[in-house]
Every structure is written in structure tokens, then in C-alpha cells.
XYZ file of C-alpha atoms in Angstrom:
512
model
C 0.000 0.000 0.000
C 1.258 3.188 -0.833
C 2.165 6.049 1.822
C 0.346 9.400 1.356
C 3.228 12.136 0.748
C 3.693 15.963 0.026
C 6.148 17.032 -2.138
C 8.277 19.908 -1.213
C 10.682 21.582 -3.489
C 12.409 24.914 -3.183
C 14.871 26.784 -6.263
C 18.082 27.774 -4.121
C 20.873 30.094 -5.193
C 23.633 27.403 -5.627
C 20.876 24.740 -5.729
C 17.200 23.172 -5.932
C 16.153 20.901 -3.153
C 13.133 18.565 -2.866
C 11.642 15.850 -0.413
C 9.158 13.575 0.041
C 7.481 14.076 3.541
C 4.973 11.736 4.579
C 1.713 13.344 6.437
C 3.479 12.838 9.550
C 6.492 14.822 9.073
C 8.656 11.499 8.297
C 11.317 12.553 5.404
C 10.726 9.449 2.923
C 13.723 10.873 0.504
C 15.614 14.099 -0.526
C 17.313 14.954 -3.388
C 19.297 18.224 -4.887
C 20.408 19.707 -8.190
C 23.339 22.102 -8.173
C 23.308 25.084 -10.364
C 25.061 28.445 -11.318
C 24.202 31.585 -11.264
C 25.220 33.985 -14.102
C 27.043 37.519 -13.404
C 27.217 38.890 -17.229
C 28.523 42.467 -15.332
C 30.178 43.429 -11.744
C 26.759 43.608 -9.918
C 24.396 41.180 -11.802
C 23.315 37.935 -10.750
C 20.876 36.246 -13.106
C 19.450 33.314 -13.950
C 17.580 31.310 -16.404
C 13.583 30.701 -15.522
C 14.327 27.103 -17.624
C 16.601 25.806 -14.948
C 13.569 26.154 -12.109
C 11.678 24.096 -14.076
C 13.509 21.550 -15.537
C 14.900 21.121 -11.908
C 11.727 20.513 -10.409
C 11.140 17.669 -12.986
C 14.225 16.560 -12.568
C 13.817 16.526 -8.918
C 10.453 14.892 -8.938
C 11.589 11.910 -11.358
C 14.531 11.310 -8.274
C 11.583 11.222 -5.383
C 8.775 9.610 -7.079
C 10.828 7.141 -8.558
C 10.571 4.088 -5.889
C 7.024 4.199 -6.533
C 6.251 3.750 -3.034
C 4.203 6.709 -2.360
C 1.521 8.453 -3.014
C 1.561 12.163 -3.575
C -1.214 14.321 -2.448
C 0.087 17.903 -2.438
C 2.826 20.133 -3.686
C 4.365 22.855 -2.150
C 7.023 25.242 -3.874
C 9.487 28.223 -2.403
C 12.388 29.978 -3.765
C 15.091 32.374 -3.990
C 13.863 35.753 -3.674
C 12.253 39.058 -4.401
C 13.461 37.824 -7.512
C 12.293 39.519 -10.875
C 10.963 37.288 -13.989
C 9.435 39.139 -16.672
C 7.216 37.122 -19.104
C 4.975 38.138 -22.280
C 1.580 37.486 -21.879
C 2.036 33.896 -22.679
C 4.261 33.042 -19.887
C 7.308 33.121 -22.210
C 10.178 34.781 -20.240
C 11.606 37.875 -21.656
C 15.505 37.509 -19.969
C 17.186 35.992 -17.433
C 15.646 36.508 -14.125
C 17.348 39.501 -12.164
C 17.641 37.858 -8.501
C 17.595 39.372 -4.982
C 19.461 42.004 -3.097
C 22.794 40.320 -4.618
C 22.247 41.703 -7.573
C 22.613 45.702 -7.340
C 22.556 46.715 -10.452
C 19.274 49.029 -9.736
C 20.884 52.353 -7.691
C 20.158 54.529 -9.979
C 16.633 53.811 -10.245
C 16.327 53.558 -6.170
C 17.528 57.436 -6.365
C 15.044 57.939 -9.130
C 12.271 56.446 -7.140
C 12.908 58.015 -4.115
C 13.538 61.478 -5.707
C 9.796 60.577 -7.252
C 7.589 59.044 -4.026
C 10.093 60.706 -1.480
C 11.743 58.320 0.845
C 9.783 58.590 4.175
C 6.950 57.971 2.297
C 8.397 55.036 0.845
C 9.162 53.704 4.091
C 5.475 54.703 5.740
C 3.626 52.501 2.794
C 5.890 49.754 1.923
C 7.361 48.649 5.336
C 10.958 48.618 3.663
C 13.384 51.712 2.155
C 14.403 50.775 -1.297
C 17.499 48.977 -1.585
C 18.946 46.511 -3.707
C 16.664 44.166 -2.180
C 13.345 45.980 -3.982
C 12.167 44.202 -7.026
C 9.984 46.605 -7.975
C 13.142 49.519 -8.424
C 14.348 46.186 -10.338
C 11.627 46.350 -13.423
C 12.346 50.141 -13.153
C 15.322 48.871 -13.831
C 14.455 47.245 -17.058
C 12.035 49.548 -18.011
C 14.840 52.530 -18.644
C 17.446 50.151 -19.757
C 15.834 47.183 -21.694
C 12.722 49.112 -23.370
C 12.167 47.489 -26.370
C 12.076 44.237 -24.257
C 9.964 45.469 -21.250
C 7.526 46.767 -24.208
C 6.747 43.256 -24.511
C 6.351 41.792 -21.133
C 2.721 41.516 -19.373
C 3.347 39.350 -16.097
C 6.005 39.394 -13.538
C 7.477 35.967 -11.487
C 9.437 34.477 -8.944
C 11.284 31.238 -9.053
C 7.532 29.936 -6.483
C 5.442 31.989 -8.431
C 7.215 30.135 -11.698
C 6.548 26.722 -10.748
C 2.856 27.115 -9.695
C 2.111 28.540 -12.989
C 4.045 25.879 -14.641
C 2.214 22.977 -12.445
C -1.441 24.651 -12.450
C -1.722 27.591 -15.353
C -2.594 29.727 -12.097
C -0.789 33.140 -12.227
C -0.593 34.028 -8.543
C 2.231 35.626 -5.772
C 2.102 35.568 -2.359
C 1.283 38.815 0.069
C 4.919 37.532 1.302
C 7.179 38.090 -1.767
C 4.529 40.816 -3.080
C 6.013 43.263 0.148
C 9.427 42.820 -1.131
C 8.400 44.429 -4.483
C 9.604 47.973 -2.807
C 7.650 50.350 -3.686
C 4.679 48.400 -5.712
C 2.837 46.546 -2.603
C 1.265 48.266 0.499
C 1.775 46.689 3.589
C -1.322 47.760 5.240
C -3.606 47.382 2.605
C -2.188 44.236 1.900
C -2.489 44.923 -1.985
C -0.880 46.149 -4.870
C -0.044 50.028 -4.412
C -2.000 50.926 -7.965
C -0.931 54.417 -8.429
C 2.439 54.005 -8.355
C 2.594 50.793 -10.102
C 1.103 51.949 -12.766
C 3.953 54.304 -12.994
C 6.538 52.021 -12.031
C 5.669 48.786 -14.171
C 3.496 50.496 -16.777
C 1.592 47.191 -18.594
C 2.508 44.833 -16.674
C -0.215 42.854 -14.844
C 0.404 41.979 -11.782
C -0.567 38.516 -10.421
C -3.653 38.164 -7.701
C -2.225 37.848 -4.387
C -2.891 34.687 -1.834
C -1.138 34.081 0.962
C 1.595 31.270 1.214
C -0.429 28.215 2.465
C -3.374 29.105 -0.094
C -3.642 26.531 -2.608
C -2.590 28.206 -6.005
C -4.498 25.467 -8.141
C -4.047 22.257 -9.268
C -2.047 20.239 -11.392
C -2.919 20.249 -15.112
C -2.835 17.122 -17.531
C 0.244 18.540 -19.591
C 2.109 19.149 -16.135
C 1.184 15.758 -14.928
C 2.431 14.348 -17.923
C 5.326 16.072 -17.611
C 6.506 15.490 -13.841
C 4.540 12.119 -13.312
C 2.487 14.065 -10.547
C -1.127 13.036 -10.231
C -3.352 15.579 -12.190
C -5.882 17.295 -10.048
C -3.744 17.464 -6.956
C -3.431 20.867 -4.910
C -0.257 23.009 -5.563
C 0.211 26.041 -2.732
C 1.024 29.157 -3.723
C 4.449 28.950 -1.989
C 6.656 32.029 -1.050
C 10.385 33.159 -0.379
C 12.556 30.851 0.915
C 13.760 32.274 3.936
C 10.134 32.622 4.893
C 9.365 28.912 4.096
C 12.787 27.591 6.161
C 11.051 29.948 9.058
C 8.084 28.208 8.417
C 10.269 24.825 8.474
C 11.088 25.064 12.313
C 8.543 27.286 13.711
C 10.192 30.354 14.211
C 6.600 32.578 13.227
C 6.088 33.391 17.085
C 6.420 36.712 18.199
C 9.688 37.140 19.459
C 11.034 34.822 17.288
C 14.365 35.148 15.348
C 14.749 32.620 12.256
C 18.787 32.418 11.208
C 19.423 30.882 7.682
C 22.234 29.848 7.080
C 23.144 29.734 3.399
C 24.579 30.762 0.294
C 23.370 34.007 2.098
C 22.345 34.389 5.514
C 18.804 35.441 6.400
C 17.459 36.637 9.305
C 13.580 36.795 9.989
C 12.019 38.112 13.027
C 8.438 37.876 13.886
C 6.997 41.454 15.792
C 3.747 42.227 17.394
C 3.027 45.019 15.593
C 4.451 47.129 12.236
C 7.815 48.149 12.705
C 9.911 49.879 10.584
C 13.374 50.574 9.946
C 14.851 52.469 6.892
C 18.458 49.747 7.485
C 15.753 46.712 8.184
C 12.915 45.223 5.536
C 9.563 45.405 7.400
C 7.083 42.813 5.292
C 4.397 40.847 5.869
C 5.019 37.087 7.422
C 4.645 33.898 5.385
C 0.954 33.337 7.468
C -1.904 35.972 7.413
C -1.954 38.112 10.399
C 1.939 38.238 11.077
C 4.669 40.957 10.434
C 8.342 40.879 10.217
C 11.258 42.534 10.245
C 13.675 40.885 8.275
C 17.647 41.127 7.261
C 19.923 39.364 5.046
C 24.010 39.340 4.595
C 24.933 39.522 0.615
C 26.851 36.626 1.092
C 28.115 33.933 3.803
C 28.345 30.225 2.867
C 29.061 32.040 -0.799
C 32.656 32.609 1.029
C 33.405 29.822 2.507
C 32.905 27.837 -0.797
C 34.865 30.257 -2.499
C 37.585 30.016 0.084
C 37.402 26.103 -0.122
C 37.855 26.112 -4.272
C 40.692 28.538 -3.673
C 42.320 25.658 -1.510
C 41.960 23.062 -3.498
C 38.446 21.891 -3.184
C 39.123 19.928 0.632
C 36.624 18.248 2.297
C 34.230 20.612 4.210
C 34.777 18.667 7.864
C 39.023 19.160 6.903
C 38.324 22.828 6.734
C 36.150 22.898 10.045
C 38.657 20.956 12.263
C 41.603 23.387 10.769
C 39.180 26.501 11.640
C 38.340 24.930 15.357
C 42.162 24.832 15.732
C 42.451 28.313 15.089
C 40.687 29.173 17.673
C 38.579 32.534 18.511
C 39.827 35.313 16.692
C 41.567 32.992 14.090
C 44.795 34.232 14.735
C 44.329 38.211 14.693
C 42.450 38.020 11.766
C 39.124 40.183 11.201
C 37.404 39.676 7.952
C 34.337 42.241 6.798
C 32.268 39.738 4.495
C 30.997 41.792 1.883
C 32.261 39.802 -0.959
C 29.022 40.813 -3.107
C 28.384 44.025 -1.324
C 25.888 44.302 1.964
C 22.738 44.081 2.321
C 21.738 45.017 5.941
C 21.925 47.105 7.940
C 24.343 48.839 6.328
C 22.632 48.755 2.625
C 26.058 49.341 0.888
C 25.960 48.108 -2.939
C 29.846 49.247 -2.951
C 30.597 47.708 0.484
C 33.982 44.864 -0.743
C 34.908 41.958 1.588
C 38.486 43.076 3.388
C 40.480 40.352 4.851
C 42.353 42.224 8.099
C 46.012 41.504 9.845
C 47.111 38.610 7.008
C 50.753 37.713 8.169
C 52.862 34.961 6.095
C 52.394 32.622 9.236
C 48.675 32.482 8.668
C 47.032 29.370 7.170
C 43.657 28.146 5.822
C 42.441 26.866 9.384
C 42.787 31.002 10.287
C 41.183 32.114 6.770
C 38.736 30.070 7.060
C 37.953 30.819 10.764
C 37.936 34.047 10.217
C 35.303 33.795 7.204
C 33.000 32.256 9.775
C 33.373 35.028 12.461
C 32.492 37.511 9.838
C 29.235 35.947 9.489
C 28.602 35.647 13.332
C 29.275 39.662 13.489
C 27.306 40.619 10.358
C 24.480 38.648 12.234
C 25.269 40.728 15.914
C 25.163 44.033 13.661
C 21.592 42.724 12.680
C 20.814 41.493 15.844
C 21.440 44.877 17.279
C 19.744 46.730 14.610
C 16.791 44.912 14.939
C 16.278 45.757 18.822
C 17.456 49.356 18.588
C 14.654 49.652 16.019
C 11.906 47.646 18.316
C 12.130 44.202 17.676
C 12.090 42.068 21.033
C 13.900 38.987 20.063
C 13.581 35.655 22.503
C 14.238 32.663 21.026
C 16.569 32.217 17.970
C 16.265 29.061 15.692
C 19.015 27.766 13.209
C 17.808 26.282 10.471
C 19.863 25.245 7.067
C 23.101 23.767 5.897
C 25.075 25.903 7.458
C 24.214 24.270 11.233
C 25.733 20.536 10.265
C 29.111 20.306 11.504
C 28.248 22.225 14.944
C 31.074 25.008 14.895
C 29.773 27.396 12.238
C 26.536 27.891 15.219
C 29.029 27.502 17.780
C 30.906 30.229 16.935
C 27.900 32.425 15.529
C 26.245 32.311 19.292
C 29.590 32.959 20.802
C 29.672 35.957 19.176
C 26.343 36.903 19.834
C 25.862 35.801 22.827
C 22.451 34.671 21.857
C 21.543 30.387 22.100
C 19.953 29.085 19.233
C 17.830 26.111 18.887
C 18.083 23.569 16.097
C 15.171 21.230 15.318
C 15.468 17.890 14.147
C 15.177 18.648 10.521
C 17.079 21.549 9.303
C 16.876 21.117 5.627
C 14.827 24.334 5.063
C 12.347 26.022 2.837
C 11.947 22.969 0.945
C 10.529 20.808 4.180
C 9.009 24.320 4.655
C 7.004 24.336 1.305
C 5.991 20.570 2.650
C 4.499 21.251 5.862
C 2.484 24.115 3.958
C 1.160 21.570 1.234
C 0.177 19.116 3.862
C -1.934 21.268 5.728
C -4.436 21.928 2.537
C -5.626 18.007 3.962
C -4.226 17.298 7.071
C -4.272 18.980 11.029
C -0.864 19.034 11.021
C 1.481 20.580 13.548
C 5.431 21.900 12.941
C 6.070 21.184 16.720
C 5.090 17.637 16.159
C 6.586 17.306 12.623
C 9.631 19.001 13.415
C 10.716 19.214 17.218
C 13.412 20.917 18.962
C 16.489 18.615 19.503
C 19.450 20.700 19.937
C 20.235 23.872 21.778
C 24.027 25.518 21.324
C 24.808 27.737 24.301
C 27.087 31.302 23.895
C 30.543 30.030 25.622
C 31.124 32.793 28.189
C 34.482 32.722 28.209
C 34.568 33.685 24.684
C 32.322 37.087 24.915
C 35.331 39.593 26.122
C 37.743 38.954 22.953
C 34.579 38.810 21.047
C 33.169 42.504 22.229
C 36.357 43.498 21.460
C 36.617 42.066 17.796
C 33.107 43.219 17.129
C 34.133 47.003 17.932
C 36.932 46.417 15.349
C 34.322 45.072 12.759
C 32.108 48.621 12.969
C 35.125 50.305 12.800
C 37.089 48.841 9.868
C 33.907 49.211 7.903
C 33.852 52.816 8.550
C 37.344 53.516 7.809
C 37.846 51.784 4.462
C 34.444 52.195 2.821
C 35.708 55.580 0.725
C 38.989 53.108 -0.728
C 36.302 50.066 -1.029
C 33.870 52.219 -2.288
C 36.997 53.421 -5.152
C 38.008 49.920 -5.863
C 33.959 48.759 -6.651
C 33.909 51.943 -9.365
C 37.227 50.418 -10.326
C 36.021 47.018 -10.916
C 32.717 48.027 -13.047
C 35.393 49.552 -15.177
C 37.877 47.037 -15.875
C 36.358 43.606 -14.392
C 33.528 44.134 -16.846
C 32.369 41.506 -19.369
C 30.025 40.889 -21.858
C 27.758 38.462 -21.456
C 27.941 35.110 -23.122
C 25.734 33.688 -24.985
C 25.268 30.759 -22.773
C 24.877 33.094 -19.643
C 26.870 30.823 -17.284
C 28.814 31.857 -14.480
C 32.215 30.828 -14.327
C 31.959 29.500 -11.008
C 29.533 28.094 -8.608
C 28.181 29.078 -5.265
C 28.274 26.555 -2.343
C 27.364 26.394 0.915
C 29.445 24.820 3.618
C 28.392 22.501 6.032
């Protein structure tokens, strides 16, 4: 007899991820596809709508293929505000311009805020405009790519993408719709008409529904296509750092969600609307909740670009040489803004600086001191958050990042905060599981996914840590006019054109 399953699949940065979750919360199989991005320019990071899709068959081929279960629902997530633009037809336009990694929209964000003004900006939408914004994103294309955005009717994300492949529903959730900065009003809970119709003239922009809602149903042709059954329920789906919150219950207020991945998210739930023009303020993945929500450009992105630049060692190798290093790694202090920064300090320009190298340092210290940059880029959040109102009281670790133990470890020593880590920690994809089961089931995430772990700040780590922290703020503040000269620098001469293939020439990973 066959087990009744959800399917759960989220589009990553460096990769796609699905599983097969029985009703109970039981992981039946995983599977993963890796992937590149594409950076045709210093600043862009793109990628091709084709790749979601043809993923998520992939995927679904690898999971249904013991023929043991039964699947019932779907439920989708990805990578995001991401921006897909499509002609009426669903035939995308370009590459899909991704999330706050990709910065290539400041001059619009000037432009809109010159327009709207940006207090006002920040009173509707929740969020300032940063590189994080799609909507200053199809501005984007609007003034660069006209001929092109003359063409294009409907606007995606990589969740949004799949549905309408699975169901011919075109939908977006309230969720990803509040990171369109400044198309979405976060009171109203609706598109912000009169300046969308300025903003993304002809384009139609999808009916909103929240993350759990189901989307539709899968169609013959998809069914045919994935070996899904037809008819089933599809959710709507949502961002992923919303659906890896959603994963291990952090949508309590007071609750502080830490991804750890390619990037690394932070979402924290609040009583009430708070804003913050350094913060994102959006609506939560379930109706009737509110964030405020930050996000470093890059963090397991480094360490898997330190690892290639060793040699490509195994990831446990380079944790054991880090743990040796011990606190501080040496004397080394590393600012990690390898693809600028995101929050709080919203710097497009912002470089990655690696601080006190000697000739007797080794990759153990380097590689150290690439995790401590994370753990402060996360206390600089942490901080921001609460000076702005947030009240955070639990924090929960959830994604690749937390196997291996010292990558947490070290992230709470410098924090000083404990985080909790449930028994499943694979992320948005469970996530976009537990959503799709509850369109049949009374299911719980405390009984699907229960606390097991809890790592503890060492206190006999917090004075050097205080003190390297202080040195963090300040070497930020004292070499962003050089970094700031070496990013105008590298548009100039680190500029290519793109290829006709659109590949990166190297791939993001995420350490263990």
C-alpha cells in the first residue's frame, strides 16, 4: 500500500532541493540539483527561468521514482524578491534579475525616491528601497531594456514560476509581493495601484494569496510532464527564507529565524508594524503576522569560495583546521561583503576586506575568520533589529550551514544569543511541505519538526569577542571611501560581456 506524501521543493541560489514528507512529518527521501548563477557584469546575478523548471522535474523523477508513495500535495518556495518578466504567454523575456545580490538598480532607487520621497516610501511599503526591492528592479528594465519590457505583461518568482508551470494559475504571495519595494502596500495588503502603474506600466500583476493558499491544481500537460497526479493541490508557496522559518517554527512573536546559506537570512516575527529604513519590514509567510527581516549579501558564498581557492578539501578538513584556530583565528578580522551588503548597512559598494594577514597564517585562520564575519554581520543585525523595536527571545538555526556544529558555535559565541536547532534543518523545501500538507491534514510543525538541539554562547569567549566586534564597525567605517573606489574600479575594468550561454564561471556553495 502506498504512503500518502507531500512534495516539497524549493529553487536555491547554488541549488534546488526537494523531499518527500509523509503526512506525519517522516522525510521518505531528498534529493538536490546544483546550479550556477550567471554575473554577465560586476553587480548582476541572473538566472535562467528554464533551470527552475527543468529542476523541479528533474527533482520529482529522483523522489517519485521508488514508486512507493503516493503524492497528495505540492508545495514550492524559492530564492527571492526575484524579478521574472514574461509576455503574456508566460514566455520569459531575460534571465531573471535575482535578490538584493544583484545591485545593479541604484540609480533607479535614487530615481524612485527622488519621485515618491523616501519617508513615504518607508510609511507605505514597510521597507526603504534597496537593492533588495524588485519593484526599483523592473524600473530597472524599463529605462534600460525598453524594447524588451515593451513586450512583457506578467512578472514571477522562481515559487510563483513553478505554480504557474504545475497549475496555469498566475498568482504571488502577500509575502514576496512586500518585497516588491515600492509596488505593494503593507497595510492594505495589496498592490499600491498608483504608483505601479507608474513604475511597471503594462505589466499585470498577479492576484495575491497568501503562502499556504492553494494556487491550483495540477494540469494534464504538467502531470504528464513530472509524473504528478493531475488534479492534486499546488500552494502558492513564497520566499525561501520565509518557508525555512516556516520549516522550524520560528513565526512566534519574538522569534528570530537564522538561515544559514549561500546568504544568511534573518527573519524576526513582531507584534506590531515596525519599521526601519536599514531593516525590511514585510508581511510574514501566514496571514496576520509581520516581520522585520535582514539578510548578509553573502556567507556560505565565502566559505565555498575560500574552499575552491584551496583546493576543493573536504568541508569537515576545513572545520577541524578553523576549530584549531581558535577565537579570533589568529588576529584576523574579515568584513564579508564579498558581493556588497545588504543590511543594515545597505552598501551596494561595500567589498569583503580580509584584516592583519601575516605569512604565518594558514587556511584553518582564513577560514575561521570567514566564519566570524558571518557571526558579526548577524550581531550588527541582531542589534539593529532591537534598537529599532524588535524584542527577540528565542533564535532558531535552520539550514546547511548548522551541520558540523562550529559554524553555530561560533555564531552564538559571538552573539551571545543560544539558538535552537530542530530535528530537521533542511529548510524552505521541508518548509514548502508542511504548507502543502496542511491543505488536507491537522498538522502541527512542533510535532513534525521538534526541537532537539540547543548551542549555548561560551562565556568565556564574549570579552575577545566585544572586542573584535568594535573592530568590525570600525574597519567598515574607515575603508568604505577606498572600497567604495576599488567597486567603481572594478565596473570599469572587471567588466564583461555576457555570453551567450549566460553561465557563471563559477559556482556558489554552501558549507556545512
Amino acid at each position: 500500500m502506498k504512503v500518502a506524501a507531500v512534495l516539497g521543493v524549493d529553487i536555491g541560489t547554488s541549488s534546488s532541493k526537494g523531499v518527500l514528507v509523509d503526512v506525519d512529518g517522516r522525510v521518505l527521501r531528498s534529493s538536490t540539483r546544483t546550479h550556477e548563477v550567471s554575473r554577465p557584469r560586476p553587480g548582476w546575478v541572473e538566472m535562467d527561468a528554464d533551470v527552475w523548471w527543468h529542476e523541479f522535474v528533474a527533482l520529482t523523477a529522483d523522489l517519485l521514482a521508488p514508486g512507493d508513495a503516493e503524492v497528495v500535495a505540492v508545495g514550492v518556495s524559492g530564492m527571492g524578491p526575484c524579478v521574472l518578466l514574461t509576455d503574456a504567454a508566460n514566455v520569459p523575456l531575460r534571465p531573471a534579475i535575482l535578490y538584493g545580490v544583484d545591485t545593479r538598480s541604484t540609480e533607479q532607487i535614487a530615481q524612485l525616491n527622488e519621485r515618491f520621497g523616501a519617508d513615504e516610501i518607508l510609511r507605505r511599503c514597510g521597507s526603504a528601497l534597496s537593492s533588495q526591492a524588485a519593484g526599483a528592479k523592473v524600473a530597472w528594465i524599463a529605462e534600460n531594456e525598453p524594447d524588451l519590457y515593451r513586450r512583457a505583461r506578467r512578472l514571477f518568482m522562481p515559487s510563483s514560476w513553478l505554480a504557474v508551470k504545475l497549475t496555469d494559475e498566475y498568482v504571488l504571495d502577500h509575502h514576496s509581493a512586500s518585497q516588491c519595494t515600492p509596488l505593494y502596500d503593507t497595510d492594505r495588503h495589496d498592490w499600491y495601484q498608483p504608483w505601479a502603474a507608474e513604475i511597471a506600466p503594462g505589466l499585470v500583476l498577479p492576484p495575491l494569496r497568501w503562502p499556504g493558499d492553494v494556487a491550483g491544481r495540477v494540469t494534464a500537460d504538467a502531470a504528464a510532464t513530472t509524473g504528478l497526479p493531475p488534479g492534486i493541490p499546488v500552494i502558492t508557496g513564497t520566499i525561501d527564507a520565509w518557508s525555512e522559518a516556516i520549516s522550524v517554527g520560528a513565526q512566534g512573536v519574538g522569534d528570530l529565524m537564522l538561515m544559514y546559506g549561500t546568504t544568511m537570512f534573518l527573519v524576526h516575527t513582531v507584534a506590531a508594524r515596525v519599521t526601519d529604513p536599514s531593516l525590511w519590514g514585510t508581511v510574514g509567510a501566514l496571514p496576520g503576522t509581520r516581520n522585520l527581516a535582514g539578510g548578509l549579501a553573502t556567507s556560505g558564498a565565502i566559505t565555498a569560495w575560500l574552499r575552491e581557492l584551496f583546493g576543493s578539501p573536504d568541508y569537515p578538513d576545513l572545520l577541524r583546521l578553523a576549530e584549531a584556530s581558535g577565537p579570533g583565528a589568529r588576529g584576523l578580522l574579515m568584513l564579508p561583503y564579498f558581493a556588497g551588503e545588504r543590511t543594515p548597512i545597505l552598501d551596494p559598494q561595500a567589498r569583503g576586506i580580509l584584516a592583519g594577514l601575516t605569512v604565518s597564517h594558514d587556511r584553518g585562520d582564513l577560514y575561521r575568520a570567514a566564519l566570524e564575519a558571518t557571526g558579526l554581520g548577524v550581531r550588527h543585525n541582531i542589534e539593529t533589529i532591537e534598537a529599532s523595536g524588535g524584542d527577540i527571545r528565542r533564535v532558531v538555526a535552520v539550514g546547511g550551514g548548522t551541520r558540523g556544529g562550529l559554524w553555530t558555535q561560533i555564531v552564538s559565541d559571538v552573539t551571545g544569543r543560544a539558538q535552537v536547532i530542530p530535528a530537521q534543518t533542511i529548510g524552505a523545501s521541508y518548509g514548502a511541505a508542511f504548507l502543502a500538507a496542511q491543505t488536507g491534514w491537522p498538522v502541527s510543525i512542533e510535532a513534525w519538526n521538534p526541537v532537539t538541539e540547543v548551542c549555548e554562547p561560551r562565556a568565556e569567549f564574549a570579552a575577545d569577542y566585544d572586542e573584535l566586534y568594535g573592530l568590525y564597525r570600525e574597519l567598515y567605517t574607515s575603508s568604505r571611501r577606498v572600497a567604495h573606489a576599488l567597486a567603481a574600479r572594478q565596473v570599469r575594468f572587471l567588466a564583461v560581456a555576457p555570453t551567450d550561454a549566460g553561465k557563471e564561471q563559477r559556482t556558489e556553495g554552501v558549507a556545512p
